[in-house]
Structures are given as structure tokens and as C-alpha cells.
């Protein structure tokens, strides 16, 4: 009640009228600023460098001016402008201290100039937003030596081993000391070890022997379980490891063992034989023989490379080109990867390097490798068809078709790949897969074959004919991907990539791979 009574006693505050405010004392003329023209007060204020004392005096000045009722309008305008200028100058000094700007900035920038400047998009020095620059369709460089000038560089960086035999495809090599020692122990089981004394060595040797009795599933299960885990640890797909152990168990069940033979050695021997048989399919791909056969029919031998992203299709295509050139065959590379940035330029660089290693002067004036390119964003099947026609007219022996990497689950891209293969009918379809994968190898191959079958227009669809196994030098003895790929497709591994130089291309040695796989 006291608060209510006191509020009633107090008179309500009355707002000032417009006539009583400072704004009413300003004329319209003093508030107009002409563009590009500065008031005299601003110019005078710029000449005086602001100090803290001047700033405080200038800030206090408007208070005095507002106290007087008879202050002229021009003086009030001067005081307000001075206050704004001091604030602006303090801001600029603050930014200079912290940003350490080299140049003196304007103390009162024009707001109109900022609006005119605006925000401009960044333009890169080597970039170009015009898609026509990336289109090589109308260029006349395809098939000409000027398109791929000879490049000078150190051959050792591209060849590696200079003592190799030119044109020869060496086998994979693998030596296992453990295997040799184990074979000696199995061949001489009756001789006790010198390190083990007397009866202890004899009983240790006889442990686990199953003299003259047939093997049962119960005898093999513990050994097969260990073998399965060993195969999975070596990068063999889990599903395939189980199937391999099952097939070995069915083969050995009921078999009568020798007197001095262990279950472990018997199962291991049977598994080794099964693995070697898997890595040596019935149909062997002989590329050189097939190229010579195509030469007799006066047509180019066409090879198409496909696979997922980043497995090394273009790099191993260049290695195979080098191998074919050293065997006396001319190669046309078709740049059908029209999607990945830099794909055409990568093949162009390889072409220059290969022409530098094998110049036309060494082959009777004939350019041994050329690049057929049409730029980016074009239909890959159409480019491949044009390249094959061009190779037929120019007398090339081999056409290597490089395609864009694609995941096996991407239906539109798999449809495009099936179209390219169906339209151009290549002699050899190579799937490029890396040796680093495990279970993924089975998924990739199954879905690639399924997509080629589903999207093909022919009654008998064209599937994968062979495998190029890349990055084999990065896996040590975990070579299970080779087993997984050949087991699931029954197709041979035609080439194995083992390094970074053009000479790092090998043929598969089944016994060497199995020796690495069975190494403990």
C-alpha cells in the first residue's frame, strides 16, 4: 500500500517533445553529405593525431554543447562528427596493433566503396571452370607422335633391374627354410634328435602316430580347426577357408595311414595339394600366343581392365604395355576412364615414359605405344569402339582399354561396364584386384561377374577371363587373396604386380604362393 501511495504521489515522467530535442535544432542542409566530399570538420580532425587526452576532451565536449540551449546547429554537428571520428580512429589503432598491418589504412573508409567492391569468387591459377578446355574430342593429336613427346629421364628409376632378360615374365619366388626343415623331419622320422636324450626323444617322436588305421573325422577335426584359423590369418576369406577344410576332410576320411605318419602332416600335405590345384586352373591364359593369333587374322588383340577404385589398373596397364613392347608388339592405350580427375594425364605420362624407353629409332621408326584419348565426361563404350577401329586401321597389335574404377554395389556404373564389354567384345577381360583384401575379394568378384551377366545383352554373357593381382610386395606371406580370387571364379591369375617399376610384373608361381601360405 505504501508503494502504491508513493507512486500515486509522484508525477509521471513526461517525454520531451521534438522541439526540445537536439535533433530539432539541426537543419536539413547540415545533415546532407555529398558523395566523395568530406566535411571540413572531418578534414581538420584528421590533421590532429588522436591522443588519449584529446579523446577525452572531445568526448566531453558534446556534453557541454548539449547543456547550452542556444548552441548553433553547425557546432552540434561538429561535435557529433568528432565523436564518431575518434571512435573510428581508436578502432583502427587497435587493429594496427594486433594485426600488424604494413600499410596505413584509411581512417574513415567510405561505406559506398565497400558496397561496390563486394565479395568476389576465388580464381585458381591453374584452374578453369570451362568444361570445353577438358574436352579433347576435336583435337587431332590421337595417334600422332607429337601428342606424346619423348621424355628424357633416368631409365634405372623406371626399370629397376638392368640385368634382367628383356621381354621375359619371371615367376614369383619364395623360399621357405621352415618347409625344408619340416620335410627332413618327415623323411627321417626314425632318427631321434641329438638334442633330445634317449627315451624322451623316442616318445616325443611317436606321439600322435596312427599306425595302420583309417582316419576318422574325430581324428582330423582338431587339425582342421587349426588349419582353418591359419588360412584365415593368411588373408584367405573365411567362407573359402571352411570350404577348403571340408573338402580335405571328405577326401581323407576313411583313408588308411602309414605306420610313421602323423595326422597333422597328412592333412597338411592334402591341403597343399588342394591349394596348388586351385591356383592352376584348367584354362591357362597365354597372352603372347593369343596376340600372335590375332596378328594372323589382321586385327588388334583387345584387353579390357576393370576393378574397384584405387587397385592399380592404370599402373599395371603401363607395366603390361612395357612387357608387350619388349616382346615386339605395338600398343594403343584407350583412355576410357573419363570420370577420375587426372586419369588421362596419368596415361599420357606413362606413354611418354614408355616411348622414351623404347624410342621409334630402336623399332625401325615405328612408335610402339600411343594414347587414344577423348577427354572427360564422354561415353566410355564409344571411346573404346573408336580406339579399336583406329588400331585396326593403323595396324596396332594390342589395344589396352583402361576403365574407371567402380564399386561392385554401384548399379549404374556396373551397367556401363557391362555395356562397354558387350559392345566391344574384347578378347580378354581382366579383373584387377589388390592382394591386401580378404573377404572383400569374394564379394567384389561375385558381384562383378553377376553384374556383367545381368546387364549383358547377349544370351551367353561375357564374364571375367582372368585376374591381375596387384600390390603383392606389400603383404609379406599373407597371400590368401590369391586363393580366394581363383577359388571363387575358377579363373587364372594372369599377372602379379610386385613393385613400382615397369619391370615389376610377374607370373604366378603356385608352389611359391602355397609355400608362403603354409608358412607358420
Short mmCIF file of C-alpha atoms in Angstrom, two decimals:
data_model
loop_
_atom_site.label_atom_id
_atom_site.label_comp_id
_atom_site.label_asym_id
_atom_site.label_seq_id
_atom_site.Cartn_x
_atom_site.Cartn_y
_atom_site.Cartn_z
CA UNK A 1 0.00 0.00 0.00
CA UNK A 2 2.84 2.36 0.83
CA UNK A 3 4.45 1.67 -2.54
CA UNK A 4 1.17 2.27 -4.37
CA UNK A 5 0.53 5.52 -2.45
CA UNK A 6 4.04 6.79 -3.17
CA UNK A 7 3.69 6.02 -6.86
CA UNK A 8 0.43 7.99 -6.97
CA UNK A 9 2.04 10.95 -5.26
CA UNK A 10 4.95 11.03 -7.77
CA UNK A 11 4.14 12.73 -11.01
CA UNK A 12 4.58 10.60 -14.14
CA UNK A 13 7.64 11.35 -16.26
CA UNK A 14 6.80 13.32 -19.35
CA UNK A 15 8.63 12.64 -22.61
CA UNK A 16 10.42 15.50 -24.30
CA UNK A 17 8.83 16.91 -27.35
CA UNK A 18 10.63 17.06 -30.69
CA UNK A 19 11.16 20.79 -30.31
CA UNK A 20 13.04 20.21 -27.04
CA UNK A 21 15.43 17.62 -28.56
CA UNK A 22 18.82 18.38 -30.18
CA UNK A 23 17.71 16.86 -33.48
CA UNK A 24 15.17 19.64 -33.96
CA UNK A 25 17.97 22.19 -33.86
CA UNK A 26 19.72 20.61 -36.89
CA UNK A 27 18.81 21.81 -40.33
CA UNK A 28 18.30 19.55 -43.31
CA UNK A 29 21.26 21.17 -45.03
CA UNK A 30 23.77 20.15 -42.37
CA UNK A 31 22.65 16.51 -42.45
CA UNK A 32 23.18 16.07 -46.21
CA UNK A 33 26.57 14.64 -47.21
CA UNK A 34 27.60 14.79 -50.83
CA UNK A 35 29.25 11.61 -52.17
CA UNK A 36 33.02 11.98 -52.50
CA UNK A 37 33.05 15.16 -50.39
CA UNK A 38 34.20 15.35 -46.78
CA UNK A 39 33.02 17.92 -44.23
CA UNK A 40 35.59 20.45 -43.09
CA UNK A 41 35.34 19.24 -39.54
CA UNK A 42 36.49 15.77 -40.62
CA UNK A 43 39.50 17.13 -42.51
CA UNK A 44 40.58 19.23 -39.54
CA UNK A 45 40.20 16.33 -37.20
CA UNK A 46 42.40 14.11 -39.42
CA UNK A 47 45.28 16.52 -39.16
CA UNK A 48 45.34 16.21 -35.38
CA UNK A 49 46.68 12.82 -34.33
CA UNK A 50 44.47 11.50 -31.59
CA UNK A 51 45.85 11.12 -28.12
CA UNK A 52 44.09 9.95 -25.01
CA UNK A 53 43.82 13.50 -23.64
CA UNK A 54 42.38 14.89 -26.85
CA UNK A 55 39.99 11.97 -27.00
CA UNK A 56 38.64 12.57 -23.53
CA UNK A 57 38.27 16.29 -24.19
CA UNK A 58 36.47 15.64 -27.44
CA UNK A 59 34.15 13.13 -25.81
CA UNK A 60 33.36 15.57 -23.01
CA UNK A 61 32.65 18.40 -25.49
CA UNK A 62 29.22 17.18 -26.62
CA UNK A 63 28.04 17.19 -23.01
CA UNK A 64 28.87 20.88 -22.71
CA UNK A 65 27.26 21.63 -26.02
CA UNK A 66 24.03 19.92 -25.03
CA UNK A 67 23.85 21.94 -21.85
CA UNK A 68 23.52 25.20 -23.69
CA UNK A 69 20.16 25.86 -25.27
CA UNK A 70 21.44 28.45 -27.72
CA UNK A 71 24.09 26.23 -29.39
CA UNK A 72 24.27 26.72 -33.17
CA UNK A 73 23.32 23.82 -35.39
CA UNK A 74 26.73 23.72 -37.10
CA UNK A 75 28.51 23.41 -33.74
CA UNK A 76 26.30 20.48 -32.70
CA UNK A 77 27.04 18.75 -35.99
CA UNK A 78 30.77 19.29 -35.49
CA UNK A 79 30.74 17.77 -32.01
CA UNK A 80 28.80 14.66 -33.09
CA UNK A 81 31.07 14.09 -36.09
CA UNK A 82 34.14 14.46 -33.90
CA UNK A 83 32.88 11.75 -31.57
CA UNK A 84 32.35 9.34 -34.47
CA UNK A 85 35.76 10.11 -35.87
CA UNK A 86 37.50 9.39 -32.55
CA UNK A 87 35.74 6.04 -32.22
CA UNK A 88 36.75 5.14 -35.76
CA UNK A 89 40.36 6.18 -35.12
CA UNK A 90 40.54 4.12 -31.91
CA UNK A 91 39.31 1.07 -33.78
CA UNK A 92 41.92 1.49 -36.49
CA UNK A 93 44.72 1.82 -33.94
CA UNK A 94 43.51 -1.32 -32.20
CA UNK A 95 43.56 -3.30 -35.44
CA UNK A 96 47.00 -1.96 -36.34
CA UNK A 97 48.43 -3.08 -33.02
CA UNK A 98 47.02 -6.60 -33.26
CA UNK A 99 47.13 -7.31 -36.98
CA UNK A 100 50.49 -5.50 -37.55
CA UNK A 101 49.40 -4.17 -40.87
CA UNK A 102 52.21 -2.92 -43.08
CA UNK A 103 50.24 -0.25 -44.82
CA UNK A 104 48.27 2.60 -43.28
CA UNK A 105 44.60 2.06 -43.78
CA UNK A 106 42.10 4.84 -44.30
CA UNK A 107 40.77 6.20 -41.00
CA UNK A 108 37.33 6.85 -42.37
CA UNK A 109 36.64 4.37 -45.19
CA UNK A 110 33.77 5.09 -47.48
CA UNK A 111 30.84 2.75 -46.98
CA UNK A 112 29.96 3.19 -50.65
CA UNK A 113 33.33 1.82 -51.73
CA UNK A 114 32.81 -1.35 -49.67
CA UNK A 115 29.44 -1.98 -51.27
CA UNK A 116 30.88 -1.57 -54.74
CA UNK A 117 33.73 -4.00 -54.07
CA UNK A 118 31.59 -6.83 -52.71
CA UNK A 119 32.74 -10.47 -52.41
CA UNK A 120 34.48 -11.96 -55.42
CA UNK A 121 34.92 -15.72 -56.07
CA UNK A 122 38.44 -17.07 -55.82
CA UNK A 123 40.10 -17.85 -59.13
CA UNK A 124 42.85 -20.51 -59.05
CA UNK A 125 45.92 -20.01 -61.20
CA UNK A 126 45.79 -23.45 -62.85
CA UNK A 127 42.03 -23.93 -62.63
CA UNK A 128 39.44 -23.49 -65.32
CA UNK A 129 35.70 -23.66 -64.88
CA UNK A 130 35.13 -24.03 -68.59
CA UNK A 131 34.38 -27.67 -69.41
CA UNK A 132 35.39 -27.15 -73.05
CA UNK A 133 39.03 -26.92 -72.00
CA UNK A 134 38.84 -30.52 -70.74
CA UNK A 135 37.33 -31.84 -73.97
CA UNK A 136 39.82 -33.30 -76.46
CA UNK A 137 37.25 -34.59 -78.96
CA UNK A 138 38.15 -32.14 -81.72
CA UNK A 139 41.90 -32.41 -81.24
CA UNK A 140 43.98 -34.07 -83.92
CA UNK A 141 46.59 -35.38 -81.50
CA UNK A 142 45.38 -39.01 -81.33
CA UNK A 143 47.80 -41.36 -82.96
CA UNK A 144 50.45 -38.74 -83.69
CA UNK A 145 53.93 -38.77 -82.24
CA UNK A 146 53.65 -35.07 -81.37
CA UNK A 147 50.89 -35.87 -78.90
CA UNK A 148 53.34 -37.76 -76.70
CA UNK A 149 56.76 -36.11 -76.98
CA UNK A 150 59.78 -38.10 -75.95
CA UNK A 151 60.77 -37.51 -72.34
CA UNK A 152 64.32 -37.74 -71.07
CA UNK A 153 64.82 -39.34 -67.65
CA UNK A 154 66.92 -41.92 -65.84
CA UNK A 155 65.93 -45.41 -67.09
CA UNK A 156 67.02 -47.02 -63.83
CA UNK A 157 64.14 -45.34 -61.98
CA UNK A 158 61.62 -46.95 -64.34
CA UNK A 159 63.29 -50.32 -64.98
CA UNK A 160 64.85 -51.30 -61.67
CA UNK A 161 66.80 -54.46 -62.53
CA UNK A 162 69.05 -53.83 -65.53
CA UNK A 163 70.36 -57.43 -65.64
CA UNK A 164 67.01 -58.96 -66.47
CA UNK A 165 66.19 -60.66 -69.74
CA UNK A 166 64.08 -58.31 -71.91
CA UNK A 167 60.54 -59.49 -72.57
CA UNK A 168 60.63 -62.32 -70.06
CA UNK A 169 57.92 -62.61 -67.44
CA UNK A 170 59.61 -64.03 -64.36
CA UNK A 171 57.85 -66.27 -61.85
CA UNK A 172 57.20 -65.32 -58.27
CA UNK A 173 59.96 -66.50 -55.97
CA UNK A 174 59.59 -67.63 -52.40
CA UNK A 175 61.99 -69.73 -50.35
CA UNK A 176 60.86 -71.23 -47.07
CA UNK A 177 63.56 -72.59 -44.77
CA UNK A 178 60.93 -73.89 -42.36
CA UNK A 179 59.40 -76.08 -45.05
CA UNK A 180 62.76 -77.67 -45.87
CA UNK A 181 63.40 -78.47 -42.23
CA UNK A 182 59.93 -80.00 -41.78
CA UNK A 183 60.39 -82.21 -44.86
CA UNK A 184 63.67 -83.54 -43.44
CA UNK A 185 61.95 -84.43 -40.18
CA UNK A 186 59.16 -86.29 -42.00
CA UNK A 187 61.59 -88.17 -44.28
CA UNK A 188 63.78 -89.32 -41.32
CA UNK A 189 61.28 -89.94 -38.53
CA UNK A 190 63.16 -92.96 -37.10
CA UNK A 191 66.27 -90.92 -36.20
CA UNK A 192 65.89 -89.31 -32.79
CA UNK A 193 67.09 -85.75 -32.38
CA UNK A 194 70.55 -85.34 -30.91
CA UNK A 195 69.29 -82.61 -28.62
CA UNK A 196 66.67 -84.87 -27.06
CA UNK A 197 68.04 -87.64 -24.91
CA UNK A 198 67.15 -91.34 -25.01
CA UNK A 199 63.59 -92.37 -24.35
CA UNK A 200 62.30 -88.79 -24.17
CA UNK A 201 63.14 -88.20 -27.85
CA UNK A 202 61.65 -91.57 -28.88
CA UNK A 203 58.37 -91.00 -27.09
CA UNK A 204 58.20 -87.43 -28.45
CA UNK A 205 58.65 -88.76 -31.98
CA UNK A 206 55.99 -91.46 -31.61
CA UNK A 207 53.45 -89.04 -30.16
CA UNK A 208 50.43 -88.64 -32.43
CA UNK A 209 51.18 -91.57 -34.72
CA UNK A 210 48.24 -93.55 -36.10
CA UNK A 211 49.90 -96.67 -37.39
CA UNK A 212 47.94 -98.65 -40.00
CA UNK A 213 44.45 -97.40 -39.15
CA UNK A 214 41.89 -95.44 -41.14
CA UNK A 215 41.39 -91.76 -40.46
CA UNK A 216 38.12 -90.62 -38.89
CA UNK A 217 36.53 -87.19 -38.72
CA UNK A 218 37.23 -87.06 -34.98
CA UNK A 219 40.96 -87.53 -35.63
CA UNK A 220 41.06 -84.70 -38.19
CA UNK A 221 38.79 -82.11 -36.56
CA UNK A 222 41.40 -80.58 -34.21
CA UNK A 223 43.97 -80.37 -37.01
CA UNK A 224 41.44 -78.96 -39.50
CA UNK A 225 40.32 -76.32 -37.00
CA UNK A 226 43.90 -75.12 -36.63
CA UNK A 227 44.38 -75.17 -40.41
CA UNK A 228 41.22 -73.11 -40.90
CA UNK A 229 42.37 -70.46 -38.42
CA UNK A 230 45.79 -70.42 -40.07
CA UNK A 231 44.28 -69.84 -43.54
CA UNK A 232 42.07 -67.00 -42.26
CA UNK A 233 45.10 -65.40 -40.61
CA UNK A 234 46.83 -65.53 -44.01
CA UNK A 235 44.00 -63.42 -45.59
CA UNK A 236 42.01 -66.31 -47.08
CA UNK A 237 38.30 -65.48 -46.98
CA UNK A 238 36.61 -67.19 -44.03
CA UNK A 239 33.95 -68.88 -46.17
CA UNK A 240 36.56 -70.30 -48.54
CA UNK A 241 38.77 -71.49 -45.67
CA UNK A 242 35.83 -73.51 -44.29
CA UNK A 243 35.06 -75.00 -47.71
CA UNK A 244 38.70 -75.97 -48.25
CA UNK A 245 38.91 -77.76 -44.91
CA UNK A 246 35.64 -79.55 -45.62
CA UNK A 247 36.87 -80.80 -48.99
CA UNK A 248 40.14 -82.04 -47.43
CA UNK A 249 38.20 -83.85 -44.67
CA UNK A 250 35.96 -85.62 -47.20
CA UNK A 251 38.97 -86.61 -49.26
CA UNK A 252 40.91 -88.08 -46.31
CA UNK A 253 38.05 -89.66 -44.36
CA UNK A 254 38.49 -93.45 -44.29
CA UNK A 255 41.99 -93.33 -45.76
CA UNK A 256 44.49 -95.78 -44.22
CA UNK A 257 47.59 -94.06 -42.91
CA UNK A 258 51.19 -95.29 -42.96
CA UNK A 259 52.98 -96.51 -39.86
CA UNK A 260 55.15 -93.46 -39.28
CA UNK A 261 52.84 -90.67 -40.47
CA UNK A 262 51.10 -88.10 -38.27
CA UNK A 263 47.62 -86.74 -38.75
CA UNK A 264 48.99 -83.19 -38.96
CA UNK A 265 51.44 -83.97 -41.76
CA UNK A 266 48.81 -85.93 -43.69
CA UNK A 267 46.22 -83.16 -43.51
CA UNK A 268 48.81 -80.53 -44.33
CA UNK A 269 50.00 -82.44 -47.39
CA UNK A 270 46.45 -82.89 -48.67
CA UNK A 271 45.70 -79.20 -48.13
CA UNK A 272 48.84 -78.17 -50.02
CA UNK A 273 47.86 -80.33 -52.98
CA UNK A 274 44.36 -78.84 -52.98
CA UNK A 275 45.73 -75.27 -52.91
CA UNK A 276 48.13 -75.91 -55.79
CA UNK A 277 45.28 -77.38 -57.81
CA UNK A 278 43.14 -74.28 -57.12
CA UNK A 279 45.92 -71.93 -58.29
CA UNK A 280 46.42 -73.88 -61.51
CA UNK A 281 43.07 -73.73 -63.34
CA UNK A 282 42.41 -75.90 -66.35
CA UNK A 283 42.32 -72.95 -68.80
CA UNK A 284 45.66 -71.18 -68.97
CA UNK A 285 45.77 -67.66 -70.46
CA UNK A 286 48.73 -67.24 -72.83
CA UNK A 287 48.60 -63.59 -73.89
CA UNK A 288 51.56 -63.67 -76.30
CA UNK A 289 50.16 -66.70 -78.15
CA UNK A 290 46.74 -65.05 -78.43
CA UNK A 291 48.27 -61.77 -79.71
CA UNK A 292 50.15 -63.63 -82.45
CA UNK A 293 46.96 -65.44 -83.38
CA UNK A 294 45.15 -62.08 -83.70
CA UNK A 295 48.03 -60.80 -85.87
CA UNK A 296 47.46 -63.63 -88.31
CA UNK A 297 43.84 -62.52 -88.63
CA UNK A 298 44.97 -58.89 -89.11
CA UNK A 299 43.08 -57.48 -86.17
CA UNK A 300 44.15 -55.99 -82.83
CA UNK A 301 44.04 -58.03 -79.64
CA UNK A 302 41.81 -56.15 -77.17
CA UNK A 303 42.25 -56.33 -73.39
CA UNK A 304 39.83 -54.57 -71.00
CA UNK A 305 40.82 -53.78 -67.41
CA UNK A 306 38.15 -53.43 -64.73
CA UNK A 307 38.06 -53.30 -60.94
CA UNK A 308 37.23 -51.18 -57.93
CA UNK A 309 38.77 -47.80 -57.13
CA UNK A 310 42.47 -47.48 -56.35
CA UNK A 311 43.66 -51.04 -57.01
CA UNK A 312 46.23 -50.03 -59.65
CA UNK A 313 44.54 -50.52 -63.02
CA UNK A 314 46.38 -47.73 -64.86
CA UNK A 315 49.77 -48.53 -63.29
CA UNK A 316 49.62 -52.23 -64.12
CA UNK A 317 48.28 -51.43 -67.58
CA UNK A 318 51.51 -49.49 -68.14
CA UNK A 319 53.59 -52.46 -66.87
CA UNK A 320 51.79 -54.83 -69.25
CA UNK A 321 52.34 -52.31 -72.08
CA UNK A 322 56.07 -52.33 -71.35
CA UNK A 323 56.13 -56.15 -71.35
CA UNK A 324 54.27 -56.30 -74.68
CA UNK A 325 56.58 -53.69 -76.25
CA UNK A 326 59.64 -55.68 -75.20
CA UNK A 327 58.13 -58.69 -76.95
CA UNK A 328 57.86 -56.67 -80.18
CA UNK A 329 54.14 -55.73 -80.16
CA UNK A 330 52.81 -52.22 -80.71
CA UNK A 331 50.26 -51.00 -78.17
CA UNK A 332 47.41 -48.49 -78.30
CA UNK A 333 46.15 -47.37 -74.89
CA UNK A 334 42.47 -46.32 -74.85
CA UNK A 335 41.79 -43.75 -72.10
CA UNK A 336 38.23 -44.79 -71.23
CA UNK A 337 38.39 -43.55 -67.64
CA UNK A 338 36.51 -40.32 -68.36
CA UNK A 339 35.50 -39.75 -64.74
CA UNK A 340 38.54 -39.64 -62.43
CA UNK A 341 40.44 -36.35 -62.42
CA UNK A 342 43.93 -36.84 -63.85
CA UNK A 343 43.26 -40.27 -65.37
CA UNK A 344 44.05 -39.16 -68.94
CA UNK A 345 47.12 -37.21 -67.83
CA UNK A 346 48.42 -40.25 -65.93
CA UNK A 347 48.23 -42.44 -69.05
CA UNK A 348 49.80 -39.65 -71.12
CA UNK A 349 52.78 -39.57 -68.74
CA UNK A 350 53.16 -43.36 -68.94
CA UNK A 351 53.05 -43.14 -72.73
CA UNK A 352 55.85 -40.56 -72.77
CA UNK A 353 57.98 -42.70 -70.44
CA UNK A 354 57.45 -45.86 -72.47
CA UNK A 355 58.33 -44.05 -75.70
CA UNK A 356 61.50 -42.77 -74.01
CA UNK A 357 62.47 -46.32 -73.01
CA UNK A 358 61.63 -47.68 -76.47
CA UNK A 359 62.12 -44.83 -78.95
CA UNK A 360 60.97 -45.25 -82.56
CA UNK A 361 64.61 -45.35 -83.70
CA UNK A 362 65.01 -48.71 -81.95
CA UNK A 363 62.00 -50.18 -83.76
CA UNK A 364 62.52 -49.09 -87.35
CA UNK A 365 60.90 -45.69 -86.95
CA UNK A 366 57.66 -47.12 -85.56
CA UNK A 367 56.10 -45.61 -82.43
CA UNK A 368 55.47 -48.61 -80.19
CA UNK A 369 52.90 -47.10 -77.83
CA UNK A 370 50.32 -44.39 -78.39
CA UNK A 371 47.41 -42.97 -76.42
CA UNK A 372 43.87 -42.63 -77.72
CA UNK A 373 42.03 -40.01 -75.67
CA UNK A 374 38.81 -38.02 -75.91
CA UNK A 375 38.87 -36.11 -72.64
CA UNK A 376 36.42 -36.34 -69.75
CA UNK A 377 32.69 -36.82 -69.41
CA UNK A 378 32.29 -38.92 -72.56
CA UNK A 379 30.77 -42.37 -73.12
CA UNK A 380 33.48 -44.94 -72.35
CA UNK A 381 31.99 -47.59 -74.64
CA UNK A 382 32.07 -45.18 -77.59
CA UNK A 383 35.69 -44.21 -76.95
CA UNK A 384 36.70 -47.89 -76.76
CA UNK A 385 34.94 -48.62 -80.06
CA UNK A 386 36.69 -45.70 -81.78
CA UNK A 387 40.05 -46.78 -80.35
CA UNK A 388 39.65 -50.36 -81.63
CA UNK A 389 38.68 -49.07 -85.07
CA UNK A 390 41.66 -46.71 -85.07
CA UNK A 391 44.01 -49.54 -84.04
CA UNK A 392 42.70 -51.75 -86.83
CA UNK A 393 43.27 -49.02 -89.43
CA UNK A 394 46.75 -48.08 -88.13
CA UNK A 395 47.95 -51.67 -87.67
CA UNK A 396 48.37 -51.80 -83.89
CA UNK A 397 48.86 -55.26 -82.39
CA UNK A 398 47.22 -54.74 -78.98
CA UNK A 399 44.60 -52.36 -77.56
CA UNK A 400 44.58 -51.92 -73.78
CA UNK A 401 41.32 -50.38 -72.55
CA UNK A 402 41.53 -48.56 -69.21
CA UNK A 403 38.18 -48.12 -67.44
CA UNK A 404 37.11 -46.08 -64.43
CA UNK A 405 37.19 -47.68 -61.01
CA UNK A 406 33.76 -48.56 -59.62
CA UNK A 407 32.40 -50.23 -56.52
CA UNK A 408 30.63 -53.53 -57.05
CA UNK A 409 27.41 -52.18 -55.46
CA UNK A 410 27.07 -49.22 -57.85
CA UNK A 411 24.41 -50.43 -60.29
CA UNK A 412 24.62 -47.56 -62.87
CA UNK A 413 28.40 -47.86 -63.22
CA UNK A 414 28.24 -51.66 -63.40
CA UNK A 415 25.65 -51.32 -66.17
CA UNK A 416 28.00 -49.01 -68.07
CA UNK A 417 30.86 -51.52 -67.71
CA UNK A 418 28.66 -54.38 -68.96
CA UNK A 419 27.70 -52.20 -71.95
CA UNK A 420 31.35 -51.47 -72.77
CA UNK A 421 32.23 -55.18 -72.71
CA UNK A 422 29.12 -56.27 -74.60
CA UNK A 423 29.50 -53.65 -77.35
CA UNK A 424 33.23 -54.02 -77.97
CA UNK A 425 33.63 -57.78 -77.27
CA UNK A 426 37.25 -57.69 -76.03
CA UNK A 427 39.44 -60.77 -76.33
CA UNK A 428 40.39 -60.68 -72.64
CA UNK A 429 38.59 -59.16 -69.64
CA UNK A 430 40.97 -58.78 -66.70
CA UNK A 431 39.78 -58.04 -63.19
CA UNK A 432 42.37 -56.02 -61.28
CA UNK A 433 42.34 -56.78 -57.55
CA UNK A 434 44.78 -55.99 -54.79
CA UNK A 435 46.40 -58.63 -52.62
CA UNK A 436 45.57 -56.69 -49.44
CA UNK A 437 41.90 -57.66 -49.31
CA UNK A 438 40.42 -60.68 -47.51
CA UNK A 439 36.70 -61.38 -47.52
CA UNK A 440 36.16 -58.34 -49.77
CA UNK A 441 37.82 -60.16 -52.70
CA UNK A 442 35.00 -62.71 -52.83
CA UNK A 443 32.32 -60.00 -52.70
CA UNK A 444 33.99 -57.97 -55.46
CA UNK A 445 34.42 -60.85 -57.90
CA UNK A 446 30.98 -62.37 -57.30
CA UNK A 447 29.20 -59.06 -57.81
CA UNK A 448 31.31 -58.04 -60.83
CA UNK A 449 30.50 -61.34 -62.55
CA UNK A 450 26.84 -61.08 -61.55
CA UNK A 451 26.59 -57.52 -62.88
CA UNK A 452 28.22 -58.48 -66.18
CA UNK A 453 25.78 -61.37 -66.51
CA UNK A 454 22.67 -59.38 -65.54
CA UNK A 455 23.35 -56.32 -67.68
CA UNK A 456 24.66 -58.10 -70.75
CA UNK A 457 22.52 -58.07 -73.89
CA UNK A 458 23.89 -61.37 -75.22
CA UNK A 459 22.42 -64.79 -74.48
CA UNK A 460 25.82 -66.04 -73.31
CA UNK A 461 27.14 -63.10 -71.26
CA UNK A 462 30.83 -62.25 -71.19
CA UNK A 463 32.36 -62.63 -67.72
CA UNK A 464 35.81 -62.08 -66.23
CA UNK A 465 38.52 -64.11 -68.02
CA UNK A 466 41.49 -63.58 -65.72
CA UNK A 467 42.87 -61.71 -62.73
CA UNK A 468 45.67 -59.21 -62.23
CA UNK A 469 46.81 -59.37 -58.59
CA UNK A 470 48.43 -56.08 -57.56
CA UNK A 471 50.43 -54.81 -54.55
CA UNK A 472 51.83 -58.28 -53.92
CA UNK A 473 55.02 -56.77 -52.47
CA UNK A 474 53.09 -55.23 -49.55
CA UNK A 475 51.70 -58.39 -47.91
CA UNK A 476 54.76 -60.47 -46.92
CA UNK A 477 53.38 -64.05 -46.56
CA UNK A 478 49.65 -63.12 -46.26
CA UNK A 479 48.88 -64.31 -49.78
CA UNK A 480 45.35 -65.60 -49.11
CA UNK A 481 43.70 -63.20 -51.58
CA UNK A 482 45.18 -65.23 -54.46
CA UNK A 483 43.41 -68.36 -53.15
CA UNK A 484 40.13 -66.52 -52.58
CA UNK A 485 40.03 -64.99 -56.07
CA UNK A 486 40.90 -68.13 -58.02
CA UNK A 487 38.66 -70.37 -55.89
CA UNK A 488 35.55 -68.22 -56.36
CA UNK A 489 35.95 -67.69 -60.14
CA UNK A 490 38.00 -70.70 -61.31
CA UNK A 491 39.91 -68.16 -63.43
CA UNK A 492 43.72 -67.89 -63.55
CA UNK A 493 45.85 -65.10 -62.15
CA UNK A 494 47.49 -63.88 -65.36
CA UNK A 495 49.79 -61.17 -63.94
CA UNK A 496 51.10 -60.26 -60.49
CA UNK A 497 52.23 -56.71 -59.71
CA UNK A 498 55.14 -56.67 -57.27
CA UNK A 499 56.55 -53.13 -57.22
CA UNK A 500 56.68 -49.61 -58.67
CA UNK A 501 58.84 -50.01 -61.79
CA UNK A 502 57.80 -51.23 -65.22
CA UNK A 503 59.75 -54.47 -64.70
CA UNK A 504 57.86 -55.37 -61.51
CA UNK A 505 55.45 -57.73 -63.25
CA UNK A 506 55.46 -61.46 -62.55
CA UNK A 507 53.58 -64.60 -63.46
CA UNK A 508 52.02 -66.65 -60.67
CA UNK A 509 54.07 -69.49 -59.23
CA UNK A 510 51.51 -71.71 -57.49
CA UNK A 511 54.06 -73.61 -55.39
CA UNK A 512 55.68 -70.39 -54.16
CA UNK A 513 52.29 -68.97 -53.12
CA UNK A 514 51.32 -72.19 -51.31
CA UNK A 515 54.70 -72.28 -49.55
CA UNK A 516 54.14 -68.73 -48.28
CA UNK A 517 50.57 -69.61 -47.30
CA UNK A 518 51.56 -72.68 -45.26
CA UNK A 519 54.43 -70.94 -43.50
CA UNK A 520 53.85 -70.85 -39.76
#
